[in-house]
Coordinates of C-alpha atoms in Angstrom, one line a residue:
Chain V
M18 CA 17.7 7.5 20.8
L19 CA 15.7 4.4 20.3
A20 CA 17.6 1.5 21.7
S21 CA 16.5 0.1 25.0
S22 CA 19.1 -1.2 27.5
K23 CA 18.2 -4.7 26.4
E24 CA 19.3 -4.0 22.9
Y25 CA 22.6 -2.5 24.0
E26 CA 23.4 -5.9 25.6
N27 CA 23.6 -7.3 22.0
M28 CA 26.4 -4.9 21.1
E29 CA 29.2 -7.4 21.6
D30 CA 28.0 -9.2 18.4
T31 CA 29.1 -6.4 16.3
A32 CA 31.7 -4.8 18.5
Q33 CA 34.5 -4.9 16.0
D34 CA 33.1 -1.9 14.1
V35 CA 31.9 0.6 16.6
G36 CA 31.7 4.3 15.6
D37 CA 31.4 5.3 12.0
L38 CA 29.4 2.3 10.6
V39 CA 25.7 3.3 10.8
V40 CA 24.3 0.4 8.8
Q41 CA 25.9 -3.0 8.6
L42 CA 24.6 -6.1 6.8
Q43 CA 26.6 -9.3 7.3
S44 CA 25.9 -12.2 5.0
V45 CA 22.2 -11.5 4.8
S46 CA 20.0 -13.9 2.9
R47 CA 16.3 -14.1 2.3
H48 CA 14.6 -17.2 0.9
Y49 CA 11.0 -17.5 -0.1
G50 CA 10.5 -21.3 -0.2
E51 CA 12.8 -22.4 -3.0
T52 CA 13.3 -18.9 -4.3
V53 CA 16.3 -17.0 -3.1
A54 CA 15.5 -13.2 -3.2
V55 CA 18.7 -12.1 -1.5
A56 CA 21.8 -14.2 -1.2
N57 CA 24.6 -13.6 1.2
V58 CA 24.6 -9.8 0.9
S59 CA 27.1 -7.8 3.0
L60 CA 27.3 -4.1 2.9
D61 CA 27.7 -1.1 5.1
A62 CA 27.1 2.6 5.2
R63 CA 29.2 5.1 7.1
R64 CA 27.9 8.1 8.9
G65 CA 26.5 10.7 6.4
E66 CA 27.1 8.4 3.4
L67 CA 24.6 8.0 0.6
V68 CA 24.7 4.4 -0.5
C69 CA 22.7 3.3 -3.5
L70 CA 21.4 -0.2 -4.2
L71 CA 21.3 -0.5 -8.0
G72 CA 20.0 -3.3 -10.1
P73 CA 17.2 -4.5 -12.4
S74 CA 13.8 -5.3 -11.0
G75 CA 13.8 -8.5 -9.1
C76 CA 17.4 -8.3 -8.2
G77 CA 16.7 -8.2 -4.5
K78 CA 17.5 -4.5 -3.8
T79 CA 14.0 -3.7 -2.5
T80 CA 14.0 -6.8 -0.3
T81 CA 17.3 -5.8 1.1
L82 CA 16.0 -2.3 1.9
R83 CA 12.9 -3.8 3.5
M84 CA 15.1 -6.0 5.6
V85 CA 16.9 -3.0 6.9
A86 CA 13.5 -1.3 7.7
G87 CA 12.3 -4.5 9.4
F88 CA 9.4 -5.4 7.1
V89 CA 11.1 -8.6 6.0
E90 CA 13.0 -10.9 8.3
P91 CA 16.3 -12.3 7.0
T92 CA 16.5 -16.0 6.6
S93 CA 20.1 -15.8 7.8
G94 CA 22.7 -13.1 8.5
T95 CA 22.7 -10.0 10.8
I96 CA 21.6 -6.4 10.3
S97 CA 23.0 -3.8 12.7
I98 CA 22.1 -0.1 13.0
N99 CA 24.5 2.0 15.0
S100 CA 26.3 -1.2 16.0
I101 CA 23.2 -2.6 17.6
N102 CA 21.9 -5.9 16.3
M103 CA 18.5 -5.2 14.8
T104 CA 18.1 -8.5 12.9
H105 CA 15.0 -9.6 14.7
Q106 CA 13.6 -6.3 16.0
P107 CA 10.2 -5.1 14.6
P108 CA 10.1 -2.0 12.3
Y109 CA 8.9 0.3 15.1
R110 CA 12.0 -0.4 17.2
R111 CA 14.5 0.5 14.4
D112 CA 15.9 3.9 14.0
T113 CA 15.1 4.3 10.4
G114 CA 13.0 6.7 8.4
M115 CA 11.6 5.5 5.1
V116 CA 10.3 7.2 2.0
F117 CA 8.1 4.7 0.1
Q118 CA 7.8 4.4 -3.6
S119 CA 4.1 5.4 -3.4
Y120 CA 5.0 8.0 -0.6
A121 CA 2.3 6.4 1.6
L122 CA 1.2 9.6 3.1
F123 CA -1.8 9.1 5.4
P124 CA -4.8 10.3 3.4
H125 CA -6.9 11.0 6.5
M126 CA -4.4 13.4 8.1
T127 CA -3.2 16.8 7.1
V128 CA 0.4 17.4 6.0
A129 CA 1.3 18.7 9.4
E130 CA -0.3 15.7 11.1
N131 CA 1.6 13.4 8.8
I132 CA 4.9 14.9 9.8
A133 CA 4.0 14.9 13.5
F134 CA 2.9 11.2 13.5
G135 CA 6.3 9.8 14.1
L136 CA 7.1 12.4 16.8
E137 CA 3.9 11.6 18.6
N138 CA 4.8 7.9 18.7
L139 CA 8.3 8.9 20.0
K140 CA 6.4 10.8 22.8
W141 CA 7.9 14.2 21.9
P142 CA 6.3 17.0 24.0
R143 CA 3.7 19.0 22.1
A144 CA 5.7 22.2 21.8
E145 CA 8.8 20.5 20.4
R146 CA 6.7 18.5 18.0
E147 CA 5.1 21.6 16.6
S148 CA 8.4 23.5 16.1
R149 CA 9.9 20.4 14.5
V150 CA 7.0 20.1 12.1
K151 CA 7.5 23.8 11.2
E152 CA 11.2 23.3 10.8
M153 CA 10.7 20.3 8.5
L154 CA 8.1 22.1 6.3
K155 CA 10.6 24.9 6.0
L156 CA 13.3 22.5 5.0
V157 CA 11.3 21.2 2.1
E158 CA 9.9 24.6 1.4
L159 CA 6.2 23.7 1.7
S160 CA 5.3 25.6 4.9
H161 CA 2.2 27.0 3.2
L162 CA 0.7 23.5 2.7
A163 CA 0.7 22.5 6.4
Q164 CA -3.1 22.2 6.6
R165 CA -3.7 20.5 3.3
V166 CA -4.5 16.8 2.9
P167 CA -2.2 14.6 0.7
S168 CA -4.8 14.3 -2.1
Q169 CA -4.5 18.0 -2.7
L170 CA -0.8 17.9 -3.3
S171 CA 1.1 17.2 -6.5
G172 CA 3.4 14.2 -6.9
G173 CA 6.5 16.3 -6.2
Q174 CA 5.0 17.9 -3.2
Q175 CA 3.9 14.5 -1.8
Q176 CA 7.4 13.3 -2.2
R177 CA 8.9 16.2 -0.3
I178 CA 6.3 15.7 2.5
A179 CA 7.2 12.0 2.7
L180 CA 10.8 13.0 3.0
A181 CA 10.0 15.6 5.7
R182 CA 8.0 13.0 7.6
A183 CA 10.8 10.5 7.5
L184 CA 13.5 13.0 8.5
A185 CA 11.4 14.6 11.3
M186 CA 12.3 11.8 13.7
R187 CA 16.1 12.4 13.1
P188 CA 16.5 8.7 12.2
A189 CA 20.0 7.1 12.1
V190 CA 19.3 5.9 8.5
L191 CA 17.1 7.3 5.8
L192 CA 15.7 4.7 3.5
L193 CA 14.5 5.6 0.0
D194 CA 12.6 3.1 -2.1
E195 CA 12.6 4.2 -5.8
P196 CA 11.6 7.6 -4.7
F197 CA 11.5 9.1 -8.2
S198 CA 9.7 6.4 -10.2
N199 CA 6.3 8.1 -9.9
L200 CA 7.5 11.5 -11.2
D201 CA 7.7 12.6 -14.8
A202 CA 11.1 12.9 -16.5
Q203 CA 11.8 16.6 -15.9
L204 CA 10.5 16.7 -12.3
R205 CA 12.6 13.6 -11.6
V206 CA 15.8 15.4 -12.3
R207 CA 14.8 18.4 -10.3
M208 CA 13.7 16.4 -7.3
R209 CA 16.9 14.4 -7.5
E210 CA 19.0 17.5 -7.1
E211 CA 16.7 18.9 -4.4
L212 CA 16.7 15.6 -2.5
R213 CA 20.4 15.3 -2.6
E214 CA 20.8 18.9 -1.3
V215 CA 18.4 18.2 1.6
I216 CA 20.1 14.9 2.5
R217 CA 23.5 16.7 2.4
G218 CA 22.1 19.5 4.5
V219 CA 21.0 17.3 7.4
N220 CA 23.9 14.9 6.8
V221 CA 21.9 11.7 7.3
T222 CA 23.1 8.3 6.4
T223 CA 21.0 7.1 3.4
L224 CA 20.3 3.9 1.7
F225 CA 18.7 4.4 -1.6
V226 CA 17.1 1.9 -4.0
T227 CA 16.9 2.5 -7.7
H228 CA 17.0 0.7 -11.1
D229 CA 18.0 4.0 -12.8
Q230 CA 21.8 4.1 -13.3
E231 CA 21.8 7.8 -14.0
E232 CA 20.1 8.4 -10.6
A233 CA 22.7 6.1 -8.9
L234 CA 25.7 7.8 -10.6
T235 CA 24.6 11.4 -9.8
M236 CA 23.4 10.9 -6.3
S237 CA 25.5 8.3 -4.5
D238 CA 28.7 8.3 -2.6
R239 CA 28.9 4.6 -3.2
I240 CA 26.9 2.2 -5.3
V241 CA 26.1 -1.4 -4.6
V242 CA 25.2 -3.1 -7.9
M243 CA 23.0 -6.1 -7.4
N244 CA 21.9 -8.9 -9.7
S245 CA 19.7 -11.9 -9.0
G246 CA 20.0 -11.5 -5.2
Q247 CA 23.8 -11.1 -5.1
V248 CA 26.2 -8.1 -4.9
E249 CA 28.0 -7.8 -8.2
Q250 CA 30.2 -4.8 -7.2
V251 CA 30.5 -2.1 -4.6
G252 CA 32.3 1.1 -5.4
T253 CA 32.1 4.8 -6.0
P254 CA 30.2 6.0 -9.1
G255 CA 33.6 6.5 -10.8
E256 CA 34.8 3.0 -10.0
I257 CA 31.6 1.4 -11.1
Y258 CA 31.6 3.2 -14.4
E259 CA 35.2 3.2 -15.2
A260 CA 36.2 -0.1 -13.7
P261 CA 33.3 -2.5 -13.8
A262 CA 34.1 -5.7 -12.1
T263 CA 31.8 -8.0 -14.1
P264 CA 30.2 -7.9 -17.6
F265 CA 26.8 -7.4 -15.8
V266 CA 28.0 -4.2 -14.1
A267 CA 29.5 -3.0 -17.4
K268 CA 26.3 -3.7 -19.3
F269 CA 24.0 -2.2 -16.6
I270 CA 25.8 1.1 -16.2
G271 CA 26.0 3.0 -19.4
W272 CA 25.3 1.8 -22.9
C273 CA 28.5 -0.1 -23.5
S274 CA 29.2 -2.9 -25.9
L275 CA 30.5 -6.2 -24.6
L276 CA 32.6 -8.4 -26.9
Q277 CA 33.5 -12.0 -26.1
G278 CA 37.0 -13.0 -27.2
T279 CA 40.5 -13.9 -26.3
V280 CA 43.7 -12.0 -25.7
G281 CA 46.6 -13.5 -27.6
A282 CA 50.2 -13.8 -26.7
D283 CA 51.0 -10.4 -28.2
G284 CA 48.4 -8.7 -26.0
T285 CA 45.9 -8.2 -28.8
F286 CA 42.3 -8.9 -28.3
A287 CA 40.4 -10.8 -30.9
S288 CA 36.7 -11.1 -30.7
I289 CA 34.8 -14.2 -31.7
A290 CA 33.5 -12.5 -34.9
G291 CA 37.0 -11.3 -35.8
L292 CA 37.3 -7.7 -34.6
R293 CA 40.9 -7.1 -33.4
L294 CA 41.9 -4.5 -30.8
A295 CA 45.7 -3.8 -30.4
G296 CA 46.7 -3.4 -26.7
K297 CA 48.6 -4.8 -23.8
W298 CA 46.1 -7.0 -22.0
G299 CA 46.7 -10.1 -20.0
V300 CA 46.5 -13.3 -22.0
G301 CA 43.4 -15.5 -21.9
P302 CA 39.7 -15.5 -22.7
G303 CA 37.8 -12.3 -21.7
T304 CA 35.1 -9.8 -22.4
A305 CA 36.0 -6.4 -23.8
V306 CA 34.0 -3.5 -22.4
I307 CA 33.7 -0.6 -25.0
R308 CA 32.0 2.6 -23.9
P309 CA 30.2 4.7 -26.5
E310 CA 32.6 7.6 -25.8
Q311 CA 35.7 5.4 -26.6
I312 CA 34.6 5.3 -30.2
K313 CA 35.2 8.4 -32.3
L314 CA 34.8 9.3 -35.9
A315 CA 38.2 8.9 -37.6
T316 CA 40.0 12.2 -38.4
D317 CA 42.0 12.5 -41.7
G318 CA 45.3 12.0 -40.0
A319 CA 44.5 8.7 -38.3
A320 CA 43.8 6.8 -41.5
G321 CA 46.1 3.9 -40.5
Q322 CA 44.2 2.9 -37.3
S323 CA 40.7 3.6 -38.6
L324 CA 38.0 0.9 -38.9
S325 CA 35.2 0.7 -41.3
A326 CA 31.7 0.6 -39.7
R327 CA 28.2 0.3 -41.2
V328 CA 25.3 2.0 -39.4
V329 CA 22.7 -0.5 -38.2
Q330 CA 20.6 1.7 -36.0
S331 CA 20.5 5.5 -35.5
H332 CA 18.7 7.1 -32.6
Y333 CA 18.5 10.9 -32.4
Y334 CA 18.7 12.3 -28.8
G335 CA 18.9 16.0 -29.6
A336 CA 22.3 16.7 -28.0
A337 CA 23.8 13.6 -29.6
T338 CA 23.0 10.7 -31.8
R339 CA 23.4 7.2 -30.6
L340 CA 24.5 4.8 -33.4
V341 CA 24.7 1.0 -33.4
L342 CA 27.5 0.0 -35.7
D343 CA 28.5 -3.2 -37.4
V344 CA 32.3 -3.4 -37.2
D345 CA 33.9 -6.6 -38.5
G346 CA 30.8 -8.6 -37.5
E347 CA 30.5 -7.1 -34.0
R348 CA 27.9 -4.6 -32.8
L349 CA 29.3 -1.5 -31.2
T350 CA 27.4 1.5 -29.8
M351 CA 28.8 5.0 -30.2
Q352 CA 27.6 8.5 -29.4
E353 CA 28.4 11.5 -31.4
R354 CA 27.1 15.0 -32.2
F355 CA 26.5 15.4 -35.9
P356 CA 25.9 18.7 -37.7
F357 CA 22.3 19.5 -38.5
G358 CA 21.1 17.6 -41.5
R359 CA 24.2 15.2 -41.6
H360 CA 22.9 12.4 -39.4
P361 CA 23.9 9.0 -40.6
T362 CA 21.1 6.6 -41.3
H363 CA 20.8 2.9 -41.7
G364 CA 23.3 1.4 -44.1
D365 CA 25.7 4.4 -44.1
L366 CA 29.4 3.7 -44.0
L367 CA 31.6 5.5 -41.4
S368 CA 35.2 5.5 -40.6
I369 CA 35.9 5.2 -36.8
T370 CA 38.8 4.8 -34.4
I371 CA 38.6 3.0 -31.1
N372 CA 40.6 4.4 -28.1
T373 CA 42.0 1.1 -26.9
N374 CA 43.9 2.7 -24.0
E375 CA 40.7 3.1 -22.0
I376 CA 39.2 -0.3 -22.8
R377 CA 39.0 -2.9 -20.1
I378 CA 39.0 -6.6 -20.7
L379 CA 37.3 -8.6 -18.0
P380 CA 38.9 -12.0 -17.7
S381 CA 36.3 -14.7 -18.0
T382 CA 35.5 -16.2 -14.6
P383 CA 34.6 -19.9 -14.6
A384 CA 30.8 -20.2 -14.6
K385 CA 29.3 -17.4 -12.5
S386 CA 25.6 -17.4 -13.3
Chain T
M17 CA -26.7 6.7 -36.6
R18 CA -28.0 3.3 -35.9
S19 CA -25.7 2.9 -32.9
D20 CA -26.9 6.3 -31.6
F21 CA -30.5 5.0 -31.7
T22 CA -29.5 1.8 -29.9
D23 CA -27.6 3.8 -27.3
S24 CA -30.5 6.0 -26.5
A25 CA -32.9 3.1 -26.5
M26 CA -30.7 1.2 -24.1
A27 CA -30.4 4.3 -21.9
V28 CA -34.1 4.9 -21.8
S29 CA -34.9 1.2 -21.0
G30 CA -32.1 1.2 -18.4
A31 CA -33.6 4.2 -16.7
F32 CA -37.0 2.6 -16.8
I33 CA -35.8 -0.6 -15.3
R34 CA -34.0 1.2 -12.6
A35 CA -37.0 3.3 -11.8
S36 CA -39.3 0.3 -11.6
V37 CA -36.8 -1.5 -9.3
Y38 CA -36.6 1.5 -6.9
A39 CA -40.4 1.8 -7.1
M40 CA -41.0 -1.8 -6.2
L41 CA -38.5 -1.5 -3.3
A42 CA -40.0 1.6 -1.9
L43 CA -43.7 1.2 -2.7
P44 CA -44.6 -1.3 0.1
A45 CA -43.1 1.0 2.7
I46 CA -44.8 4.1 1.2
L47 CA -48.1 2.2 1.0
V48 CA -47.9 1.2 4.6
I49 CA -46.9 4.7 5.8
V50 CA -49.6 6.4 3.8
S51 CA -52.4 4.1 4.9
S52 CA -51.3 4.4 8.6
F53 CA -52.7 7.9 8.6
T54 CA -56.2 6.8 7.9
S55 CA -59.1 7.8 10.0
G56 CA -61.1 4.7 9.1
D57 CA -61.1 1.3 10.8
T58 CA -59.6 -0.8 8.0
M59 CA -56.3 -0.7 6.2
K60 CA -57.0 0.7 2.8
F61 CA -55.2 2.5 0.0
P62 CA -55.8 5.3 -0.6
P63 CA -56.7 6.0 3.0
R64 CA -59.9 7.5 4.1
G65 CA -59.4 10.9 5.8
F66 CA -56.4 11.8 7.9
S67 CA -55.8 11.2 11.5
L68 CA -53.1 10.2 14.0
R69 CA -55.5 8.0 16.0
W70 CA -53.7 4.8 15.1
Y71 CA -50.4 6.2 16.2
Q72 CA -51.9 7.2 19.5
K73 CA -53.2 3.6 19.8
A74 CA -49.9 2.2 18.9
V75 CA -48.0 4.3 21.5
E76 CA -50.6 3.4 24.1
N77 CA -50.2 -0.3 23.3
E78 CA -48.1 -1.9 25.9
L79 CA -47.3 -5.0 23.9
F80 CA -46.0 -3.2 20.9
M81 CA -44.0 -0.6 22.8
S82 CA -42.2 -3.2 24.9
A83 CA -41.6 -5.2 21.7
L84 CA -40.2 -2.1 20.0
W85 CA -37.9 -1.6 23.0
T86 CA -36.7 -5.2 23.0
S87 CA -36.1 -5.1 19.3
T88 CA -34.1 -1.9 19.5
Y89 CA -31.8 -2.8 22.3
V90 CA -31.2 -6.3 21.0
A91 CA -30.4 -4.8 17.6
V92 CA -28.0 -2.2 19.0
L93 CA -26.2 -4.8 21.1
V94 CA -26.0 -7.1 18.1
A95 CA -24.6 -4.4 16.0
I96 CA -21.9 -3.6 18.6
I97 CA -20.9 -7.2 19.3
A98 CA -21.0 -8.2 15.7
L99 CA -18.9 -5.3 14.7
V100 CA -16.2 -6.2 17.3
T101 CA -16.1 -9.9 16.6
G102 CA -16.6 -9.5 12.9
F103 CA -13.7 -7.1 12.7
A104 CA -11.5 -9.5 14.6
G105 CA -12.5 -12.4 12.4
A106 CA -12.1 -10.4 9.1
F107 CA -8.7 -9.1 10.3
A108 CA -7.5 -12.6 11.1
I109 CA -8.7 -14.0 7.7
N110 CA -7.2 -11.0 5.9
R111 CA -3.8 -10.9 7.6
F112 CA -2.8 -14.3 8.8
S113 CA -2.6 -17.7 7.4
F114 CA -3.4 -20.3 10.0
P115 CA -4.5 -24.0 9.8
G116 CA -8.2 -24.2 9.1
K117 CA -8.4 -20.7 7.7
T118 CA -10.6 -21.8 4.8
F119 CA -12.8 -23.6 7.2
V120 CA -13.2 -20.5 9.4
Q121 CA -14.0 -18.5 6.3
G122 CA -16.6 -21.0 5.2
L123 CA -18.0 -21.1 8.8
A124 CA -18.4 -17.4 8.9
F125 CA -20.5 -17.5 5.7
S126 CA -22.5 -20.6 6.5
P127 CA -25.5 -18.9 8.1
L128 CA -26.2 -17.3 4.7
I129 CA -26.7 -20.8 3.2
V130 CA -28.7 -22.5 6.0
P131 CA -32.5 -21.6 5.7
A132 CA -33.6 -19.3 8.5
V133 CA -36.3 -21.7 9.7
V134 CA -33.9 -24.5 10.0
L135 CA -31.5 -22.3 11.9
G136 CA -34.3 -21.2 14.2
I137 CA -35.4 -24.7 15.1
G138 CA -31.8 -25.8 15.6
L139 CA -31.0 -22.8 17.9
L140 CA -34.2 -23.4 19.8
Q141 CA -33.1 -27.0 20.5
L142 CA -29.6 -25.9 21.4
F143 CA -30.8 -23.3 23.9
A144 CA -33.4 -25.6 25.4
W145 CA -30.6 -28.1 26.0
L146 CA -28.5 -25.3 27.5
D147 CA -31.5 -24.2 29.6
L148 CA -31.4 -20.6 28.4
T149 CA -34.8 -20.3 26.8
Q150 CA -36.2 -18.0 29.5
T151 CA -33.5 -15.4 28.9
I152 CA -32.5 -12.7 26.3
Y153 CA -29.5 -14.7 25.2
P154 CA -31.1 -16.9 22.6
L155 CA -32.4 -13.9 20.8
L156 CA -29.0 -12.1 21.1
L157 CA -26.9 -15.1 20.1
G158 CA -29.3 -16.1 17.3
H159 CA -29.2 -12.6 15.8
L160 CA -25.4 -12.6 16.1
V161 CA -25.2 -15.7 14.1
L162 CA -27.2 -14.0 11.4
A163 CA -25.4 -10.7 11.5
I164 CA -21.7 -11.7 11.8
P165 CA -21.4 -13.1 8.2
Y166 CA -22.6 -9.8 6.8
V167 CA -20.1 -7.9 9.0
V168 CA -17.2 -10.2 8.2
R169 CA -17.9 -10.0 4.5
T170 CA -18.2 -6.2 4.5
I171 CA -15.1 -5.6 6.6
L172 CA -13.1 -8.2 4.7
A173 CA -13.9 -6.4 1.5
S174 CA -12.7 -3.1 3.1
L175 CA -9.5 -4.7 4.4
T176 CA -8.7 -6.2 1.0
L177 CA -8.9 -2.8 -0.6
H178 CA -7.0 -1.1 2.2
D179 CA -3.5 -0.1 1.2
R180 CA -1.1 -2.0 3.6
V181 CA 1.8 0.2 2.7
L182 CA 0.2 2.9 4.8
E183 CA 0.5 0.5 7.8
E184 CA 4.1 -0.1 7.0
A185 CA 4.7 3.6 6.9
A186 CA 3.1 4.0 10.3
M187 CA 5.2 1.2 11.7
N188 CA 8.3 2.8 10.2
L189 CA 7.2 6.0 12.1
R190 CA 7.4 4.0 15.4
A191 CA 3.8 3.1 15.8
T192 CA 3.2 -0.2 17.6
P193 CA 0.8 -2.7 15.9
L194 CA -2.1 -1.6 18.2
Q195 CA -1.4 2.1 17.4
V196 CA -1.4 1.2 13.7
I197 CA -4.8 -0.4 13.9
R198 CA -6.2 2.5 16.0
R199 CA -4.8 5.4 14.0
I200 CA -4.4 4.0 10.5
T201 CA -6.4 0.9 9.8
L202 CA -9.7 1.6 11.6
P203 CA -10.0 5.3 10.4
L204 CA -9.3 4.2 6.8
I205 CA -11.8 1.3 6.7
L206 CA -14.4 3.4 8.5
P207 CA -16.9 3.4 5.6
G208 CA -16.8 -0.4 5.7
L209 CA -17.3 -0.5 9.4
L210 CA -20.2 1.9 9.0
S211 CA -22.1 -0.3 6.5
A212 CA -21.2 -3.4 8.5
A213 CA -22.8 -1.9 11.6
I214 CA -25.9 -0.9 9.7
F215 CA -26.1 -4.3 8.1
A216 CA -25.9 -5.9 11.6
F217 CA -28.5 -3.6 13.0
V218 CA -31.0 -4.0 10.2
T219 CA -30.5 -7.8 10.1
S220 CA -31.4 -8.1 13.8
F221 CA -34.1 -5.4 13.9
G222 CA -36.1 -6.8 11.0
N223 CA -35.7 -10.5 11.6
A224 CA -38.9 -12.5 12.3
T225 CA -38.2 -16.0 11.0
V226 CA -35.5 -16.9 13.5
S227 CA -36.7 -14.6 16.3
V228 CA -40.1 -16.4 16.4
F229 CA -38.3 -19.5 17.7
L230 CA -36.2 -17.6 20.2
T231 CA -38.6 -15.2 21.9
Y232 CA -40.3 -15.9 25.1
G233 CA -43.1 -14.3 27.2
G234 CA -41.3 -11.1 28.3
N235 CA -39.1 -10.7 25.3
V236 CA -41.0 -10.5 22.1
T237 CA -39.4 -8.5 19.2
L238 CA -41.5 -6.2 17.2
P239 CA -41.6 -8.2 13.9
V240 CA -42.7 -11.2 15.9
Q241 CA -45.3 -9.1 17.7
I242 CA -46.6 -7.7 14.3
F243 CA -47.0 -11.2 13.0
A244 CA -48.9 -12.3 16.0
Y245 CA -51.2 -9.3 15.8
V246 CA -51.9 -9.7 12.0
D247 CA -52.9 -13.3 12.7
T248 CA -56.0 -12.1 14.5
S249 CA -56.9 -8.6 13.2
Y250 CA -56.2 -6.4 10.3
D251 CA -56.7 -2.8 11.5
P252 CA -54.4 0.2 10.7
L253 CA -52.6 -0.3 14.0
V254 CA -50.1 -2.5 12.3
A255 CA -49.5 0.1 9.7
A256 CA -48.8 2.7 12.3
V257 CA -46.5 0.3 14.2
S258 CA -44.7 -0.6 11.0
S259 CA -44.2 3.1 10.2
I260 CA -42.7 3.6 13.6
M261 CA -40.4 0.7 12.9
I262 CA -39.2 2.3 9.6
V263 CA -38.6 5.6 11.4
V264 CA -36.6 3.8 14.2
T265 CA -34.4 2.1 11.5
L266 CA -33.7 5.3 9.7
V267 CA -32.9 7.1 13.0
V268 CA -30.5 4.4 14.1
I269 CA -28.8 4.4 10.7
W270 CA -28.4 8.1 10.9
A271 CA -27.1 7.8 14.5
I272 CA -24.5 5.2 13.5
E273 CA -23.3 7.4 10.7
R274 CA -23.0 10.4 13.0
L275 CA -21.4 8.4 15.8
I276 CA -18.7 6.7 13.7
G277 CA -18.4 9.7 11.4
A278 CA -17.8 12.0 14.4
E279 CA -14.9 9.9 15.6
R280 CA -13.2 10.4 12.3
V281 CA -12.9 14.1 12.9
A282 CA -11.5 13.7 16.4

């Protein structure tokens, strides 16, 4: 819709992947003087896919998104949208629609004018513009607010209008920058579900930035975990959670415990502090990833394999209690529902079993900082 | 209890100080306006009787009326030109880093530091050398030098507070940089533009110190004309002329507000 004939001439650069790849980043880096914000990031998003960039603040995920939108120019690498090289095109020539963290609705325009803004710039005829605005308002179920100004809307409403404004232009890619960070906890979950439904409904390719692992796990088709400017792992939510590629990914997704240690010749893992886990892992130094749900209270029949644990911290979450345990000098986190009035407290002794079948040991890689 | 007393004492003295400051700012103007309605032959407060004879005299006075016209159109031109150049300057300082930026920034503020008399003499020599003394340009350019710093400062403050993410959003919505300025930046910093325009107008309209060096026979501004008149006589005519000047200032401020304000709706 957007590309001029001149831009089509650049197609040969990325010709190997015509078709389903809507967004493609190839070895994209961004330096600010000495600082490297994004280092050699390659990723792609297929048509209709919802890809999430997940990582702690300062990991380069927002810079990556802004490079796709065109607000930040890469120091090296190429960015293609619909197989057209967009690396050096200004934001207004890129077929993207962005929802900003602060929503960035124009305060001097009504809701309807906000949604129509992009369509006016695309020179849509008036009648089509008006019907598209109506259609978008209906999509986000806010038709009754068309003539309000943004300051009269709640945070959730503003977010939906920002989404409607971005989607009105039928962009090739929808870009979401921490879209839920300004909403309170309950609204956040509701908006998350709503947003996912709307995105599924219009089937738009989406790049989504968040630092919230729960958001990433529930919303994405694929997650790109980033850390200090680099991609740690790319995978489906299941792969990221069940088979983390690096200790960082394991630590960032879920509340797991990481134990440094070595796997001996018999396949048994021994942590530095002395906790031993029987199993069939490959020999060598590594990090054991133990998820809270892999630790259970020992039942009477399993007395032989049970371990003794002392409660160090106890956090009550309502549906479950999260315990930090001291087991043979290692700290392990477990999650369990206890009967009312029977919550363990600091210093209590528990008997636990660890389901070693599901535990992964990540082999130590030589010096990856 | 004690702090309650201190609080109310502070509040009362605060209100008193505020009231005195406003009074001192407004009193001269009120004094002049009131005494302009006198029916007597000398400027006195309180005035003797009531009449509009001095207004009639003022309107009939060719010198004062042509000076009022000169002042008004110079001030309007200055406001327009200063607004355009000042916006461009402020935008460049706010958005771009370029070699000599600090110098440009300092240059834009320097007329606030140089004494007006010094500026006047300097400009007079410059324009004499350029052979422009018998035209309107010295007045216009001199006033621009005075007005632009205020305009740059005011607009720069607005631009600094302006949320740039809105411009990014507009660009993401396919607006070209020019469209972004026209439809997002300018409407949103409108209050700043408004006060900048008023600053520029008032600076030019009320200036005497610099103008006195830059006027020539046919182009005397009203403040300069008032000074010249007061030199020789002290009748209520000046009071009437000054009152007219105050009214013109208020009308123009109101008009600028309406003009720029109206564009916002469109």
